[in-house]
């Protein structure tokens, strides 16, 4: 909807707020009518199809009717490094795709599942690889947004991978989260944990820091501590994870000064909570999707398989494409390098509206109830109130 010329490139923002930097030479070569439109219109409404193949297949370099993300992209690595971005409300760009590190090389003691994320591989196969090795592979593949957390127990390994890479700090987007036990202990513990996180990652700041769960009676104080840390320059942006509408409203009522940039929640066609997503979208808060691929457990779904066959894509790529086409930040994970590459190939095709609608309708009432049961269980997880519903909101917006 917005466009502006900057030196020799142009920023294009589509209706999902996905932002891409496109060289003007590529724009001129590929679509001169659009250039004339940019010169005569105050704004431009541009769908993701402008960046996808017109025949729902891999972009054809000889097709002059498509706008390329970059005229110089020569490999999957380049495409991932130069992936689309979403603008946060403060103008900072957030990569549209990142690499998740949960259960990568380490399984937290209270993890809800005893399997390591392996993109469909076995536990024994996945556990042979350390987080350092996996993150090193992710960086080599072109991932620049790394999604981390205190709870994941592998921050030091992630830091080692970063240190051994040739990637400049300014080219990375590092996100981490503070865990429930630290949140319960109070502001000093939150500050101390941030310092530990920075030391482990080998950086003087993180691009995004989140409250992992809205711990009853404690999360507001923790969030206000993050506000202070942002003002001190230790955190570029602050946000939320696993927040229901009512949890966010509690922050508002408490008089927070800085709006959250992000809310990270599970989002996929099998848990598509329309009212919650619409609420945060209207608030101008970006949505990060975890379990974007449902841990590989829905790769055999008939609808997913049907759409995948139509495009010659994998089930993972269909789920990933649905995510970014909806305007959500896509955070796949795998311990296998070939799957890391596969998971990222979601920007060279576009699903039809009919297909998107079909995928939207895969969420069942049982899935919504399962989400709610997990929510009320996890907000007190690992705290002194673990196993109880003390302080837990029992009347939240579920869908």
Tab-separated table of C-alpha atoms in Angstrom:
chain	number	residue	atom	x	y	z
A	1	UNK	CA	0.000	0.000	0.000
A	2	UNK	CA	3.005	2.266	0.410
A	3	UNK	CA	6.019	2.888	-1.761
A	4	UNK	CA	9.042	5.128	-1.527
A	5	UNK	CA	12.144	5.519	-3.619
A	6	UNK	CA	15.430	5.203	-1.768
A	7	UNK	CA	18.626	5.737	-3.774
A	8	UNK	CA	18.509	3.024	-6.475
A	9	UNK	CA	15.901	0.798	-4.878
A	10	UNK	CA	12.248	0.916	-4.005
A	11	UNK	CA	10.384	-0.393	-0.986
A	12	UNK	CA	7.194	-2.249	-1.808
A	13	UNK	CA	4.673	-3.019	0.925
A	14	UNK	CA	1.735	-5.303	0.184
A	15	UNK	CA	-1.610	-5.639	1.909
A	16	UNK	CA	-0.173	-8.041	4.489
A	17	UNK	CA	2.439	-5.407	5.420
A	18	UNK	CA	5.224	-7.549	3.984
A	19	UNK	CA	8.006	-5.236	2.880
A	20	UNK	CA	10.617	-5.915	0.211
A	21	UNK	CA	13.532	-3.902	-1.119
A	22	UNK	CA	13.534	-4.198	-4.897
A	23	UNK	CA	16.312	-2.742	-7.108
A	24	UNK	CA	14.826	-0.251	-9.563
A	25	UNK	CA	16.784	-1.883	-12.367
A	26	UNK	CA	14.897	-5.118	-11.715
A	27	UNK	CA	11.619	-3.245	-11.483
A	28	UNK	CA	12.236	-1.433	-14.770
A	29	UNK	CA	13.279	-4.602	-16.534
A	30	UNK	CA	10.453	-6.728	-15.252
A	31	UNK	CA	7.410	-4.478	-15.146
A	32	UNK	CA	7.554	-1.021	-16.653
A	33	UNK	CA	3.757	-0.513	-16.357
A	34	UNK	CA	4.133	-0.759	-12.594
A	35	UNK	CA	6.846	1.877	-12.687
A	36	UNK	CA	4.497	4.238	-14.508
A	37	UNK	CA	1.845	3.460	-11.921
A	38	UNK	CA	4.260	4.325	-9.115
A	39	UNK	CA	4.945	7.663	-10.769
A	40	UNK	CA	1.301	8.577	-11.037
A	41	UNK	CA	-0.220	7.071	-7.904
A	42	UNK	CA	0.226	8.143	-4.304
A	43	UNK	CA	0.059	4.530	-3.126
A	44	UNK	CA	0.324	1.072	-4.557
A	45	UNK	CA	-1.650	-2.007	-3.579
A	46	UNK	CA	0.527	-4.941	-4.434
A	47	UNK	CA	-0.242	-8.574	-3.613
A	48	UNK	CA	2.289	-11.262	-2.887
A	49	UNK	CA	1.573	-12.586	-6.348
A	50	UNK	CA	3.810	-9.821	-7.688
A	51	UNK	CA	6.694	-11.745	-6.202
A	52	UNK	CA	5.459	-15.218	-7.074
A	53	UNK	CA	5.343	-17.099	-10.326
A	54	UNK	CA	2.311	-16.427	-12.487
A	55	UNK	CA	1.940	-20.148	-13.149
A	56	UNK	CA	2.223	-21.244	-9.489
A	57	UNK	CA	5.668	-22.704	-10.014
A	58	UNK	CA	9.246	-21.612	-9.391
A	59	UNK	CA	9.944	-18.098	-10.627
A	60	UNK	CA	10.984	-18.092	-14.289
A	61	UNK	CA	13.934	-15.783	-14.884
A	62	UNK	CA	12.660	-15.151	-18.430
A	63	UNK	CA	9.222	-14.024	-17.298
A	64	UNK	CA	9.294	-10.229	-17.503
A	65	UNK	CA	5.826	-9.900	-15.989
A	66	UNK	CA	6.975	-10.734	-12.467
A	67	UNK	CA	8.758	-8.475	-10.005
A	68	UNK	CA	11.736	-10.258	-8.490
A	69	UNK	CA	12.774	-9.768	-4.879
A	70	UNK	CA	16.205	-9.008	-6.280
A	71	UNK	CA	17.673	-9.116	-9.781
A	72	UNK	CA	20.931	-10.497	-8.428
A	73	UNK	CA	19.601	-13.500	-6.512
A	74	UNK	CA	21.537	-16.519	-7.719
A	75	UNK	CA	20.824	-19.131	-5.073
A	76	UNK	CA	18.517	-20.251	-2.321
A	77	UNK	CA	20.986	-18.784	0.165
A	78	UNK	CA	20.735	-15.335	-1.403
A	79	UNK	CA	16.951	-15.601	-1.475
A	80	UNK	CA	16.831	-16.391	2.244
A	81	UNK	CA	19.345	-13.713	3.219
A	82	UNK	CA	17.267	-11.186	1.273
A	83	UNK	CA	13.925	-12.534	2.449
A	84	UNK	CA	10.892	-10.248	2.738
A	85	UNK	CA	10.396	-8.275	5.926
A	86	UNK	CA	7.472	-6.975	7.941
A	87	UNK	CA	7.669	-3.443	9.378
A	88	UNK	CA	7.072	-3.259	13.124
A	89	UNK	CA	5.119	-0.274	14.395
A	90	UNK	CA	8.341	1.649	15.162
A	91	UNK	CA	9.552	1.206	11.580
A	92	UNK	CA	12.069	-1.541	12.353
A	93	UNK	CA	12.028	-4.417	9.869
A	94	UNK	CA	11.340	-7.940	11.085
A	95	UNK	CA	12.370	-10.823	8.759
A	96	UNK	CA	9.396	-12.800	7.473
A	97	UNK	CA	11.146	-16.096	8.171
A	98	UNK	CA	13.433	-17.325	10.928
A	99	UNK	CA	15.024	-20.436	12.376
A	100	UNK	CA	13.512	-21.816	15.588
A	101	UNK	CA	15.820	-23.386	18.171
A	102	UNK	CA	13.333	-25.071	20.540
A	103	UNK	CA	14.337	-28.707	21.183
A	104	UNK	CA	17.306	-28.268	18.871
A	105	UNK	CA	20.169	-30.147	20.505
A	106	UNK	CA	18.555	-29.945	23.947
A	107	UNK	CA	15.221	-30.956	25.487
A	108	UNK	CA	14.035	-28.819	28.442
A	109	UNK	CA	13.064	-30.868	31.503
A	110	UNK	CA	9.433	-29.742	31.480
A	111	UNK	CA	9.000	-29.868	27.698
A	112	UNK	CA	5.516	-30.929	26.654
A	113	UNK	CA	6.984	-33.559	24.324
A	114	UNK	CA	10.012	-35.820	24.666
A	115	UNK	CA	11.016	-35.641	21.015
A	116	UNK	CA	13.607	-33.356	19.514
A	117	UNK	CA	12.517	-31.276	16.546
A	118	UNK	CA	13.908	-33.112	13.580
A	119	UNK	CA	11.578	-32.158	10.774
A	120	UNK	CA	10.213	-35.684	10.694
A	121	UNK	CA	13.392	-37.503	11.736
A	122	UNK	CA	13.730	-39.810	14.690
A	123	UNK	CA	14.738	-38.690	18.162
A	124	UNK	CA	17.983	-40.644	18.073
A	125	UNK	CA	18.835	-39.244	14.664
A	126	UNK	CA	18.120	-35.676	15.753
A	127	UNK	CA	19.922	-35.887	19.084
A	128	UNK	CA	23.195	-36.745	17.354
A	129	UNK	CA	23.475	-33.091	16.381
A	130	UNK	CA	24.221	-30.203	18.741
A	131	UNK	CA	22.468	-26.854	18.642
A	132	UNK	CA	25.766	-25.305	17.561
A	133	UNK	CA	25.907	-27.584	14.530
A	134	UNK	CA	22.263	-26.985	13.630
A	135	UNK	CA	22.442	-23.200	13.971
A	136	UNK	CA	25.692	-23.158	11.988
A	137	UNK	CA	23.862	-24.970	9.203
A	138	UNK	CA	20.929	-22.549	9.438
A	139	UNK	CA	23.253	-19.566	9.079
A	140	UNK	CA	24.992	-21.205	6.117
A	141	UNK	CA	21.574	-21.742	4.515
A	142	UNK	CA	20.886	-18.016	4.796
A	143	UNK	CA	18.691	-17.752	7.888
A	144	UNK	CA	19.376	-14.456	9.655
A	145	UNK	CA	16.529	-14.390	12.196
A	146	UNK	CA	17.241	-16.775	15.090
A	147	UNK	CA	14.435	-17.470	17.562
A	148	UNK	CA	15.864	-18.341	20.992
A	149	UNK	CA	14.790	-18.511	24.634
A	150	UNK	CA	16.067	-18.959	28.164
A	151	UNK	CA	13.855	-22.055	28.451
A	152	UNK	CA	15.396	-23.722	25.408
A	153	UNK	CA	18.623	-24.295	27.335
A	154	UNK	CA	20.885	-23.871	24.306
A	155	UNK	CA	21.713	-20.156	24.183
A	156	UNK	CA	25.422	-20.833	24.644
A	157	UNK	CA	25.428	-23.248	21.717
A	158	UNK	CA	23.624	-20.695	19.567
A	159	UNK	CA	26.224	-18.112	20.564
A	160	UNK	CA	29.064	-20.445	19.550
A	161	UNK	CA	27.513	-20.909	16.118
A	162	UNK	CA	27.171	-17.163	15.665
A	163	UNK	CA	30.771	-16.572	16.750
A	164	UNK	CA	32.083	-19.148	14.279
A	165	UNK	CA	30.068	-17.769	11.387
A	166	UNK	CA	31.113	-14.937	9.123
A	167	UNK	CA	27.784	-13.198	9.615
A	168	UNK	CA	27.982	-9.621	10.881
A	169	UNK	CA	25.940	-8.783	13.971
A	170	UNK	CA	24.058	-6.053	12.128
A	171	UNK	CA	22.885	-8.648	9.601
A	172	UNK	CA	21.317	-10.818	12.301
A	173	UNK	CA	17.932	-10.494	13.960
A	174	UNK	CA	18.170	-12.131	17.385
A	175	UNK	CA	15.052	-12.828	19.425
A	176	UNK	CA	14.966	-14.382	22.891
A	177	UNK	CA	12.429	-14.894	25.666
A	178	UNK	CA	12.499	-14.771	29.457
A	179	UNK	CA	11.073	-17.865	31.183
A	180	UNK	CA	8.340	-18.189	33.804
A	181	UNK	CA	10.679	-18.970	36.710
A	182	UNK	CA	12.628	-15.772	36.108
A	183	UNK	CA	9.454	-13.752	35.623
A	184	UNK	CA	8.166	-14.999	38.988
A	185	UNK	CA	11.363	-13.920	40.770
A	186	UNK	CA	10.889	-10.304	39.753
A	187	UNK	CA	12.626	-7.397	37.981
A	188	UNK	CA	16.165	-8.056	39.240
A	189	UNK	CA	16.010	-11.628	37.981
A	190	UNK	CA	14.684	-10.470	34.604
A	191	UNK	CA	17.582	-8.027	34.289
A	192	UNK	CA	20.099	-10.663	35.299
A	193	UNK	CA	18.695	-13.132	32.791
A	194	UNK	CA	18.978	-10.626	29.967
A	195	UNK	CA	22.654	-10.131	30.815
A	196	UNK	CA	23.163	-13.902	30.789
A	197	UNK	CA	21.413	-14.106	27.439
A	198	UNK	CA	23.562	-11.365	25.921
A	199	UNK	CA	26.724	-13.008	27.211
A	200	UNK	CA	25.689	-16.417	25.885
A	201	UNK	CA	24.841	-15.034	22.457
A	202	UNK	CA	27.972	-12.901	22.364
A	203	UNK	CA	26.175	-9.640	21.712
A	204	UNK	CA	25.543	-6.314	23.442
A	205	UNK	CA	21.846	-6.252	22.530
A	206	UNK	CA	18.987	-8.367	21.231
A	207	UNK	CA	16.666	-7.207	18.487
A	208	UNK	CA	13.589	-8.568	20.228
A	209	UNK	CA	12.939	-9.816	23.769
A	210	UNK	CA	9.669	-11.462	24.779
A	211	UNK	CA	7.754	-12.426	27.900
A	212	UNK	CA	7.488	-16.193	27.338
A	213	UNK	CA	4.199	-16.720	29.212
A	214	UNK	CA	1.851	-14.265	30.983
A	215	UNK	CA	2.618	-15.527	34.506
A	216	UNK	CA	-0.341	-14.506	36.719
A	217	UNK	CA	0.439	-11.607	39.028
A	218	UNK	CA	3.982	-11.278	37.653
A	219	UNK	CA	3.987	-10.685	33.906
A	220	UNK	CA	2.989	-7.017	34.049
A	221	UNK	CA	5.929	-6.176	36.315
A	222	UNK	CA	8.230	-8.185	34.037
A	223	UNK	CA	6.989	-6.355	30.962
A	224	UNK	CA	7.599	-2.985	32.585
A	225	UNK	CA	11.148	-4.153	33.316
A	226	UNK	CA	11.565	-4.864	29.603
A	227	UNK	CA	10.369	-1.326	28.888
A	228	UNK	CA	13.195	-0.001	31.043
A	229	UNK	CA	15.745	-2.270	29.376
A	230	UNK	CA	14.599	-1.069	25.966
A	231	UNK	CA	15.073	2.533	27.053
A	232	UNK	CA	18.573	1.581	28.208
A	233	UNK	CA	19.380	0.213	24.753
A	234	UNK	CA	19.864	-3.423	25.763
A	235	UNK	CA	16.796	-4.456	23.804
A	236	UNK	CA	15.737	-2.988	20.450
A	237	UNK	CA	12.119	-4.146	20.634
A	238	UNK	CA	9.982	-5.889	23.243
A	239	UNK	CA	7.048	-8.206	22.904
A	240	UNK	CA	4.930	-11.093	24.080
A	241	UNK	CA	4.587	-14.823	23.676
A	242	UNK	CA	1.507	-16.961	24.314
A	243	UNK	CA	-0.606	-13.945	25.289
A	244	UNK	CA	-4.367	-14.152	25.027
A	245	UNK	CA	-6.360	-11.030	24.218
A	246	UNK	CA	-7.191	-10.613	27.895
A	247	UNK	CA	-3.524	-10.834	28.940
A	248	UNK	CA	-2.650	-7.989	26.592
A	249	UNK	CA	-5.598	-5.965	27.862
A	250	UNK	CA	-4.244	-6.435	31.377
A	251	UNK	CA	-0.993	-4.809	30.250
A	252	UNK	CA	-2.930	-1.912	28.739
A	253	UNK	CA	-4.913	-1.400	31.918
A	254	UNK	CA	-1.675	-1.386	33.911
A	255	UNK	CA	-0.479	1.643	31.950
A	256	UNK	CA	2.413	0.245	29.928
A	257	UNK	CA	4.318	2.907	28.000
A	258	UNK	CA	5.616	0.878	25.054
A	259	UNK	CA	3.328	-1.197	22.876
A	260	UNK	CA	4.513	-4.788	22.269
A	261	UNK	CA	5.983	-5.181	18.797
A	262	UNK	CA	5.156	-8.887	18.531
A	263	UNK	CA	3.023	-11.639	20.018
A	264	UNK	CA	4.424	-15.112	19.382
A	265	UNK	CA	1.752	-17.805	19.421
A	266	UNK	CA	1.037	-21.084	17.684
A	267	UNK	CA	-0.379	-20.375	14.226
A	268	UNK	CA	-1.051	-22.865	11.456
A	269	UNK	CA	-4.092	-24.051	9.497
A	270	UNK	CA	-4.854	-26.542	12.278
A	271	UNK	CA	-4.876	-23.838	14.960
A	272	UNK	CA	-6.158	-20.732	13.212
A	273	UNK	CA	-7.709	-18.603	15.970
A	274	UNK	CA	-9.302	-15.953	13.807
A	275	UNK	CA	-10.685	-13.610	16.468
A	276	UNK	CA	-7.441	-13.514	18.442
A	277	UNK	CA	-5.341	-12.974	15.326
A	278	UNK	CA	-7.626	-10.226	14.066
A	279	UNK	CA	-7.492	-8.479	17.443
A	280	UNK	CA	-3.701	-8.281	17.532
A	281	UNK	CA	-3.539	-7.329	13.864
A	282	UNK	CA	-5.876	-4.406	14.555
A	283	UNK	CA	-3.614	-3.389	17.437
A	284	UNK	CA	-0.692	-3.145	15.023
A	285	UNK	CA	1.139	-6.034	16.711
A	286	UNK	CA	2.965	-8.496	14.468
A	287	UNK	CA	2.297	-12.181	14.966
A	288	UNK	CA	5.137	-14.681	15.094
A	289	UNK	CA	4.060	-18.232	14.350
A	290	UNK	CA	5.550	-21.116	16.253
A	291	UNK	CA	4.678	-24.703	15.347
A	292	UNK	CA	4.132	-23.343	11.857
A	293	UNK	CA	4.702	-26.868	10.550
A	294	UNK	CA	2.833	-28.658	13.360
A	295	UNK	CA	6.048	-30.573	14.136
A	296	UNK	CA	5.492	-32.517	10.931
A	297	UNK	CA	2.464	-34.261	12.405
A	298	UNK	CA	0.048	-33.040	9.721
A	299	UNK	CA	2.187	-33.622	6.646
A	300	UNK	CA	-0.125	-36.477	5.693
A	301	UNK	CA	-3.332	-34.433	5.913
A	302	UNK	CA	-5.335	-35.016	2.697
A	303	UNK	CA	-5.953	-31.308	2.073
A	304	UNK	CA	-2.294	-30.411	2.567
A	305	UNK	CA	-1.216	-33.266	0.292
A	306	UNK	CA	-3.704	-32.239	-2.395
A	307	UNK	CA	-2.470	-28.642	-2.491
A	308	UNK	CA	1.161	-29.751	-2.330
A	309	UNK	CA	0.650	-31.993	-5.360
A	310	UNK	CA	-0.955	-29.135	-7.265
A	311	UNK	CA	2.182	-27.008	-6.911
A	312	UNK	CA	4.840	-29.691	-6.868
A	313	UNK	CA	5.730	-28.581	-3.341
A	314	UNK	CA	6.230	-30.380	-0.039
A	315	UNK	CA	3.621	-30.269	2.748
A	316	UNK	CA	6.043	-28.127	4.780
A	317	UNK	CA	6.235	-25.582	1.977
A	318	UNK	CA	2.445	-25.390	1.705
A	319	UNK	CA	2.122	-24.769	5.456
A	320	UNK	CA	4.907	-22.186	5.322
A	321	UNK	CA	3.405	-20.423	2.333
A	322	UNK	CA	0.005	-20.242	4.041
A	323	UNK	CA	1.725	-18.616	7.010
A	324	UNK	CA	3.580	-15.859	5.136
A	325	UNK	CA	0.685	-15.267	2.760
A	326	UNK	CA	-1.480	-14.584	5.812
A	327	UNK	CA	1.072	-12.011	6.969
A	328	UNK	CA	2.477	-14.034	9.869
A	329	UNK	CA	6.175	-14.412	10.679
A	330	UNK	CA	7.147	-17.964	9.818
A	331	UNK	CA	9.538	-19.799	12.189
A	332	UNK	CA	10.263	-23.344	10.954
A	333	UNK	CA	12.880	-25.558	12.556
A	334	UNK	CA	14.777	-28.701	11.691
A	335	UNK	CA	18.064	-30.344	12.577
A	336	UNK	CA	18.546	-31.452	8.962
A	337	UNK	CA	20.205	-29.003	6.612
A	338	UNK	CA	18.283	-30.190	3.564
A	339	UNK	CA	15.021	-29.583	5.396
A	340	UNK	CA	16.179	-26.114	6.461
A	341	UNK	CA	16.569	-25.295	2.766
A	342	UNK	CA	13.266	-26.905	1.838
A	343	UNK	CA	11.316	-25.132	4.593
A	344	UNK	CA	12.480	-21.719	3.362
A	345	UNK	CA	11.274	-22.098	-0.228
A	346	UNK	CA	7.932	-20.396	0.278
A	347	UNK	CA	8.337	-17.114	-1.612
A	348	UNK	CA	8.303	-18.388	-5.194
A	349	UNK	CA	4.648	-19.362	-5.482
A	350	UNK	CA	1.231	-18.199	-4.332
A	351	UNK	CA	-1.846	-20.063	-3.152
A	352	UNK	CA	-5.226	-19.091	-4.573
A	353	UNK	CA	-7.855	-17.530	-2.351
A	354	UNK	CA	-9.895	-20.709	-2.650
A	355	UNK	CA	-6.961	-22.780	-1.429
A	356	UNK	CA	-6.273	-20.357	1.418
A	357	UNK	CA	-9.914	-20.579	2.487
A	358	UNK	CA	-9.770	-24.365	2.381
A	359	UNK	CA	-6.694	-24.376	4.609
A	360	UNK	CA	-8.292	-21.837	6.960
A	361	UNK	CA	-11.090	-24.279	7.659
A	362	UNK	CA	-8.873	-27.108	8.918
A	363	UNK	CA	-9.122	-25.896	12.522
A	364	UNK	CA	-11.622	-27.951	14.549
A	365	UNK	CA	-13.431	-27.118	17.812
A	366	UNK	CA	-11.367	-29.833	19.488
A	367	UNK	CA	-8.182	-28.054	18.430
A	368	UNK	CA	-9.402	-24.843	20.073
A	369	UNK	CA	-10.178	-26.698	23.299
A	370	UNK	CA	-6.780	-28.400	23.262
A	371	UNK	CA	-5.168	-24.981	22.926
A	372	UNK	CA	-7.117	-23.687	25.926
A	373	UNK	CA	-6.138	-26.665	28.065
A	374	UNK	CA	-2.484	-26.039	27.221
A	375	UNK	CA	-2.800	-22.334	27.988
A	376	UNK	CA	-4.231	-22.784	31.483
A	377	UNK	CA	-1.600	-25.413	32.211
A	378	UNK	CA	1.401	-23.438	31.012
A	379	UNK	CA	0.978	-19.930	32.401
A	380	UNK	CA	2.114	-21.242	35.812
A	381	UNK	CA	4.498	-23.818	34.373
A	382	UNK	CA	7.699	-24.345	36.373
A	383	UNK	CA	6.716	-21.654	38.898
A	384	UNK	CA	5.865	-22.170	42.575
A	385	UNK	CA	2.222	-22.476	41.430
A	386	UNK	CA	2.909	-25.151	38.825
A	387	UNK	CA	0.077	-27.676	38.656
A	388	UNK	CA	-2.492	-25.188	39.938
A	389	UNK	CA	-4.844	-22.735	38.280
A	390	UNK	CA	-4.130	-20.019	40.829
A	391	UNK	CA	-4.494	-16.641	39.153
A	392	UNK	CA	-5.118	-18.214	35.740
A	393	UNK	CA	-7.673	-16.489	33.486
A	394	UNK	CA	-10.360	-19.077	32.783
A	395	UNK	CA	-12.489	-16.917	30.525
A	396	UNK	CA	-10.197	-15.892	27.693
A	397	UNK	CA	-10.854	-15.470	23.989
A	398	UNK	CA	-10.142	-19.002	22.806
A	399	UNK	CA	-10.565	-18.671	19.068
